[in-house]
Coordinates of C-alpha atoms and ligand atoms in Angstrom, one line a residue:
M1 CA 142.1 90.0 88.3
D2 CA 140.7 93.0 87.1
Y3 CA 136.9 93.2 87.9
Q4 CA 136.2 96.9 86.7
K5 CA 137.4 96.1 83.4
I6 CA 135.2 93.2 83.2
I7 CA 132.5 94.7 84.5
D8 CA 133.4 97.5 81.6
T9 CA 133.1 95.5 79.1
I10 CA 129.7 94.2 80.0
H11 CA 128.8 97.1 80.2
E12 CA 129.7 98.7 76.7
D13 CA 128.4 94.7 75.3
L14 CA 125.1 94.9 77.0
R15 CA 123.9 98.8 76.7
Y16 CA 122.5 99.1 73.4
H17 CA 121.7 95.4 73.3
D18 CA 117.7 94.7 71.6
V19 CA 116.2 93.2 74.6
F20 CA 112.3 92.0 73.6
G21 CA 110.8 91.2 76.8
E22 CA 108.3 93.8 79.1
V23 CA 108.5 95.9 82.0
A24 CA 106.3 93.9 84.6
S25 CA 103.1 95.4 84.6
Y26 CA 100.7 93.7 87.0
I27 CA 101.7 95.5 89.9
P28 CA 100.9 99.3 88.3
E29 CA 103.8 100.6 89.7
L30 CA 106.3 98.7 88.6
A31 CA 104.9 99.3 84.9
K32 CA 106.1 103.3 86.1
V33 CA 109.9 102.1 86.0
D34 CA 112.2 103.2 82.9
P35 CA 112.9 100.3 81.3
K36 CA 116.5 101.7 80.3
K37 CA 117.6 101.2 83.5
F38 CA 120.8 99.3 83.9
G39 CA 123.1 98.6 86.8
M40 CA 125.4 96.3 88.4
H41 CA 127.9 96.0 91.6
L42 CA 130.1 93.3 92.5
Y43 CA 131.1 93.4 96.6
K44 CA 134.4 91.5 96.7
G45 CA 135.9 93.9 99.9
V46 CA 136.1 97.3 102.0
N47 CA 138.2 98.8 99.2
E48 CA 136.5 96.5 96.5
N49 CA 133.8 97.8 94.6
Y50 CA 133.5 97.5 91.0
S51 CA 130.0 98.6 89.2
F52 CA 128.6 100.4 86.2
G53 CA 125.4 102.6 85.6
D54 CA 122.5 102.8 88.0
S55 CA 124.0 100.8 90.3
T56 CA 123.3 103.1 93.3
E57 CA 119.6 104.1 92.0
K58 CA 117.0 102.2 94.5
F59 CA 114.8 99.5 92.4
S60 CA 111.8 97.1 94.2
I61 CA 113.3 93.8 95.2
Q62 CA 110.7 92.2 94.9
S63 CA 111.2 88.2 95.7
I64 CA 115.0 88.6 96.2
S65 CA 113.4 89.6 99.9
K66 CA 112.2 85.9 100.0
V67 CA 115.8 85.4 100.6
F68 CA 115.5 87.7 103.4
T69 CA 112.3 86.1 105.6
L70 CA 114.0 82.7 104.9
S71 CA 117.0 83.1 106.7
I72 CA 114.6 84.9 109.6
A73 CA 112.5 81.9 109.8
M74 CA 115.0 79.4 109.8
K75 CA 116.3 81.3 112.3
L76 CA 113.0 80.9 114.3
L77 CA 111.8 77.5 113.7
G78 CA 115.9 76.0 112.6
E79 CA 115.2 72.1 110.8
D80 CA 110.8 72.0 112.0
L81 CA 110.3 74.8 109.0
W82 CA 110.9 72.0 106.7
E83 CA 107.2 70.6 107.9
R84 CA 105.9 73.9 106.5
V85 CA 107.5 74.1 102.9
D86 CA 109.3 71.7 100.6
V87 CA 112.7 72.4 99.3
E88 CA 112.3 71.4 96.1
P89 CA 112.3 73.1 92.2
S90 CA 108.4 73.7 91.2
G91 CA 109.4 73.7 87.7
D92 CA 106.2 75.9 87.7
P93 CA 105.4 79.7 87.3
F94 CA 106.4 81.5 90.4
N95 CA 102.4 82.3 90.9
S96 CA 100.8 79.0 90.5
L97 CA 98.3 77.5 92.0
T98 CA 98.1 74.1 90.7
Q99 CA 100.9 71.8 92.5
L100 CA 99.1 73.0 95.8
E101 CA 96.0 70.8 95.3
Y102 CA 97.8 67.5 94.3
E103 CA 100.4 68.2 97.0
S104 CA 98.6 69.1 100.3
G105 CA 99.1 72.4 100.5
V106 CA 102.6 72.4 101.1
P107 CA 104.6 74.5 99.1
R108 CA 107.3 73.4 96.3
N109 CA 110.2 76.0 98.6
P110 CA 110.5 79.2 99.9
F111 CA 110.7 80.9 96.9
I112 CA 107.8 80.4 95.2
N113 CA 104.5 83.1 95.9
S114 CA 103.2 79.7 97.7
G115 CA 106.4 79.3 99.9
A116 CA 107.3 82.6 100.5
L117 CA 103.4 83.4 101.7
V118 CA 103.9 80.6 104.1
I119 CA 107.0 81.8 105.7
A120 CA 105.2 85.0 105.8
D121 CA 102.6 83.4 108.3
I122 CA 105.5 82.0 110.6
L123 CA 107.0 85.7 110.9
V124 CA 103.6 87.0 111.7
S125 CA 103.0 84.3 114.2
N126 CA 106.5 84.1 115.9
L127 CA 107.5 88.6 115.7
K128 CA 105.9 91.0 117.5
D129 CA 106.6 93.5 114.6
P130 CA 107.2 91.5 111.4
K131 CA 107.3 94.8 109.4
K132 CA 109.9 96.4 111.5
E133 CA 111.7 93.3 112.5
L134 CA 112.5 93.0 108.4
L135 CA 113.9 95.9 108.0
E136 CA 116.0 96.2 111.1
F137 CA 117.4 92.6 109.6
V138 CA 118.2 94.4 106.3
R139 CA 119.3 97.7 107.7
K140 CA 122.4 95.7 109.9
I141 CA 123.1 93.0 107.4
S142 CA 123.3 95.4 104.7
G143 CA 125.0 98.4 107.3
D144 CA 122.4 100.8 105.8
N145 CA 120.2 102.4 107.9
A146 CA 118.4 104.5 105.2
I147 CA 116.8 100.8 103.6
D148 CA 112.9 101.3 103.8
Y149 CA 110.1 100.0 102.1
D150 CA 108.8 101.9 99.2
Y151 CA 105.2 102.0 100.3
K152 CA 102.9 103.1 96.5
V153 CA 104.2 100.0 95.5
A154 CA 103.1 97.5 98.4
E155 CA 100.0 99.6 98.2
S156 CA 99.9 98.9 95.0
E157 CA 100.9 95.5 94.7
K158 CA 98.0 94.9 97.0
S159 CA 95.2 96.9 95.1
T160 CA 95.9 93.6 92.2
G161 CA 97.1 91.2 94.2
Y162 CA 94.0 88.7 94.0
R163 CA 96.5 85.7 93.0
N164 CA 98.5 86.0 96.4
Y165 CA 95.3 86.4 98.1
A166 CA 93.8 83.5 96.8
L167 CA 97.1 81.4 97.3
V168 CA 96.9 81.9 101.3
N169 CA 93.2 81.6 101.5
Y170 CA 93.9 78.3 99.9
M171 CA 96.3 77.5 102.3
K172 CA 94.6 78.0 104.9
A173 CA 91.7 76.0 103.7
L174 CA 94.2 73.3 103.3
G175 CA 95.8 74.0 106.9
N176 CA 98.6 75.1 105.9
I177 CA 98.5 78.9 107.3
K178 CA 97.7 79.8 110.9
N179 CA 97.1 83.4 110.9
D180 CA 94.4 85.8 109.7
V181 CA 94.8 86.6 105.6
E182 CA 95.2 90.2 105.8
P183 CA 98.2 90.5 108.4
I184 CA 99.8 88.4 105.5
V185 CA 99.5 89.3 102.7
D186 CA 100.5 92.9 104.2
F187 CA 103.7 91.7 105.6
Y188 CA 104.6 89.6 102.0
F189 CA 103.2 93.1 99.9
H190 CA 105.2 95.3 102.1
Q191 CA 109.0 92.4 102.2
C192 CA 108.5 92.7 98.1
S193 CA 108.3 96.5 98.0
L194 CA 111.3 96.5 99.9
A195 CA 113.2 99.1 98.1
M196 CA 117.3 98.9 97.3
S197 CA 120.0 99.4 94.8
C198 CA 123.0 97.2 93.8
E199 CA 125.1 98.4 95.7
E200 CA 123.0 97.6 98.8
L201 CA 121.8 94.2 97.8
A202 CA 125.5 93.2 96.7
K203 CA 126.5 94.3 100.6
A204 CA 123.4 92.6 102.2
F205 CA 124.1 89.5 100.2
M206 CA 127.6 88.9 101.7
L207 CA 126.6 87.5 104.7
F208 CA 125.6 84.3 102.4
A209 CA 129.5 85.0 100.9
N210 CA 130.6 85.3 104.0
N211 CA 129.6 81.9 105.9
G212 CA 126.9 83.9 107.8
K213 CA 129.2 86.7 108.4
I214 CA 127.3 90.6 108.2
L215 CA 130.0 93.0 106.8
G216 CA 131.7 95.3 109.5
T217 CA 131.9 93.9 113.0
G218 CA 131.8 90.4 111.1
E219 CA 129.3 89.2 113.4
K220 CA 128.2 85.9 112.7
I221 CA 124.5 85.6 112.8
L222 CA 123.2 82.7 110.7
S223 CA 125.3 79.3 110.6
P224 CA 127.0 77.6 108.7
T225 CA 124.5 74.9 107.5
K226 CA 122.0 77.4 107.6
I227 CA 123.9 79.1 104.6
K228 CA 124.8 76.3 103.4
R229 CA 120.7 74.9 102.7
I230 CA 120.3 78.9 101.9
N231 CA 122.8 78.7 98.8
A232 CA 121.5 75.2 98.0
L233 CA 117.6 77.1 97.7
M234 CA 119.0 79.8 95.8
Q235 CA 121.1 77.5 93.4
T236 CA 118.3 75.0 92.9
C237 CA 114.7 77.6 93.2
G238 CA 115.8 80.7 92.7
F239 CA 114.8 81.9 89.7
Y240 CA 112.0 80.5 88.8
D241 CA 111.2 78.0 86.1
E242 CA 114.1 78.9 84.9
A243 CA 117.0 77.5 87.6
G244 CA 118.2 75.3 85.4
E245 CA 118.8 77.6 82.8
F246 CA 120.4 79.8 85.1
S247 CA 122.4 77.3 86.6
F248 CA 123.7 76.1 83.2
E249 CA 124.3 79.9 81.6
V250 CA 126.0 81.9 85.3
G251 CA 126.9 78.7 87.4
L252 CA 126.5 80.6 90.7
P253 CA 123.5 80.6 93.6
G254 CA 121.0 83.6 93.2
K255 CA 117.9 85.5 93.3
S256 CA 116.0 87.1 91.0
G257 CA 112.6 89.4 91.5
V258 CA 110.3 90.4 88.8
G259 CA 111.6 94.6 89.5
G260 CA 114.1 93.6 87.1
G261 CA 117.2 93.2 89.9
I262 CA 119.1 89.9 90.6
V263 CA 121.7 89.0 93.3
A264 CA 124.3 85.7 93.1
I265 CA 127.1 85.3 94.9
H266 CA 130.5 83.3 95.0
P267 CA 130.8 81.8 98.0
E268 CA 134.0 83.0 99.9
Q269 CA 135.0 85.8 96.7
Y270 CA 132.0 88.4 96.1
S271 CA 128.3 89.0 95.6
V272 CA 127.2 91.3 93.0
A273 CA 123.6 92.5 92.0
V274 CA 122.6 93.7 88.6
W275 CA 119.0 95.5 87.5
S276 CA 117.7 96.1 84.5
P277 CA 113.7 96.1 84.3
I278 CA 112.8 94.5 80.9
L279 CA 112.1 90.8 82.2
N280 CA 112.1 87.1 79.7
K281 CA 108.7 85.2 79.4
K282 CA 109.8 83.7 82.8
G283 CA 109.7 87.0 84.8
N284 CA 114.1 87.0 84.9
S285 CA 115.8 90.1 83.8
E286 CA 117.5 89.5 80.6
L287 CA 120.0 91.9 80.6
G288 CA 120.6 90.6 83.8
M289 CA 121.0 87.1 83.7
A290 CA 122.7 88.2 80.1
A291 CA 125.1 90.0 82.2
L292 CA 126.0 87.5 84.8
E293 CA 126.6 85.0 82.6
K294 CA 129.6 87.1 80.9
L295 CA 130.8 87.7 84.2
T296 CA 131.4 84.3 85.1
T297 CA 132.4 83.2 81.3
M298 CA 134.9 86.0 81.6
T299 CA 136.4 85.5 85.1
G300 CA 136.7 81.6 84.2
L301 CA 134.9 81.4 87.7
S302 CA 131.8 79.7 89.3
I303 CA 131.0 77.6 91.4
F304 CA 131.2 74.5 89.4
Ligands
LIG401 N1 105.1 90.7 95.0 C1 105.3 89.8 93.6 C2 104.0 88.6 93.4 O1 103.5 88.0 94.6 C3 106.4 89.2 93.8 C4 106.8 88.5 92.5 C5 108.2 88.2 92.3 O2 109.3 88.8 92.1 O3 108.9 87.0 91.5 O4 103.7 88.1 92.8

């Protein structure tokens, strides 16, 4: 398979494509990003890397970070984790408050904001320095010690993060939050501000394509059962209330973020990250989704 040729064709087909959505602006710092940015990186092996465009430029990974924090929480709590957060698609927007009311403060899944905030609460309870340990985890799995938070983005989100404060307060009232609100949202805003390129994300997500083994040393840091569960959650809940559409079009487990990034994996084959900041109405990168649809159609390979 000539992956570079396929990747180049995707670039050519989509670079001048009309996109009608908008860059996320509810986090002021994200509104400053150049909407024309477009990059993709596919990691298949040490000497099999394929990319185009702005694939080495760092962007705000936002909700993609929820896969990293879920992985750490699963290592810490094992199956007990599922008493605090469910594993069903929400069918509601990622920042919705309504479901929580009739489901007694237990979020539908770890990838909507309420679920990620419960995970943040768990990490605040169990780790001495959660921000430092998350960074160490991400640096380790991607083999890149330069990865860091974008403190301006974290500060910017904090200044407008009323809904996330509301979600934590509400779940605290319903008994599903153990710590004070402030350390939880502080950790959450920082995890969302992680700045990574498509290349770095593709490398980090090889953990999930490689059955729990990290690149380089091959050290196994997640069991096959945990990998199965994380990949299943990406498949069913990774794209807000558009998870069905992503599955239908692309047919791979993945996760998106409002920074315009999407990562997807083909188990035992490759990991691929794409970035284009213009979002569709559901909050997913418009060109990113189109690029991944072309990838699985042109290669003729998906998990289905
Ligand atoms: N930091 C964003 C928020 O909480 C993350 C949203 C996303 O990427 O889904 O609203």
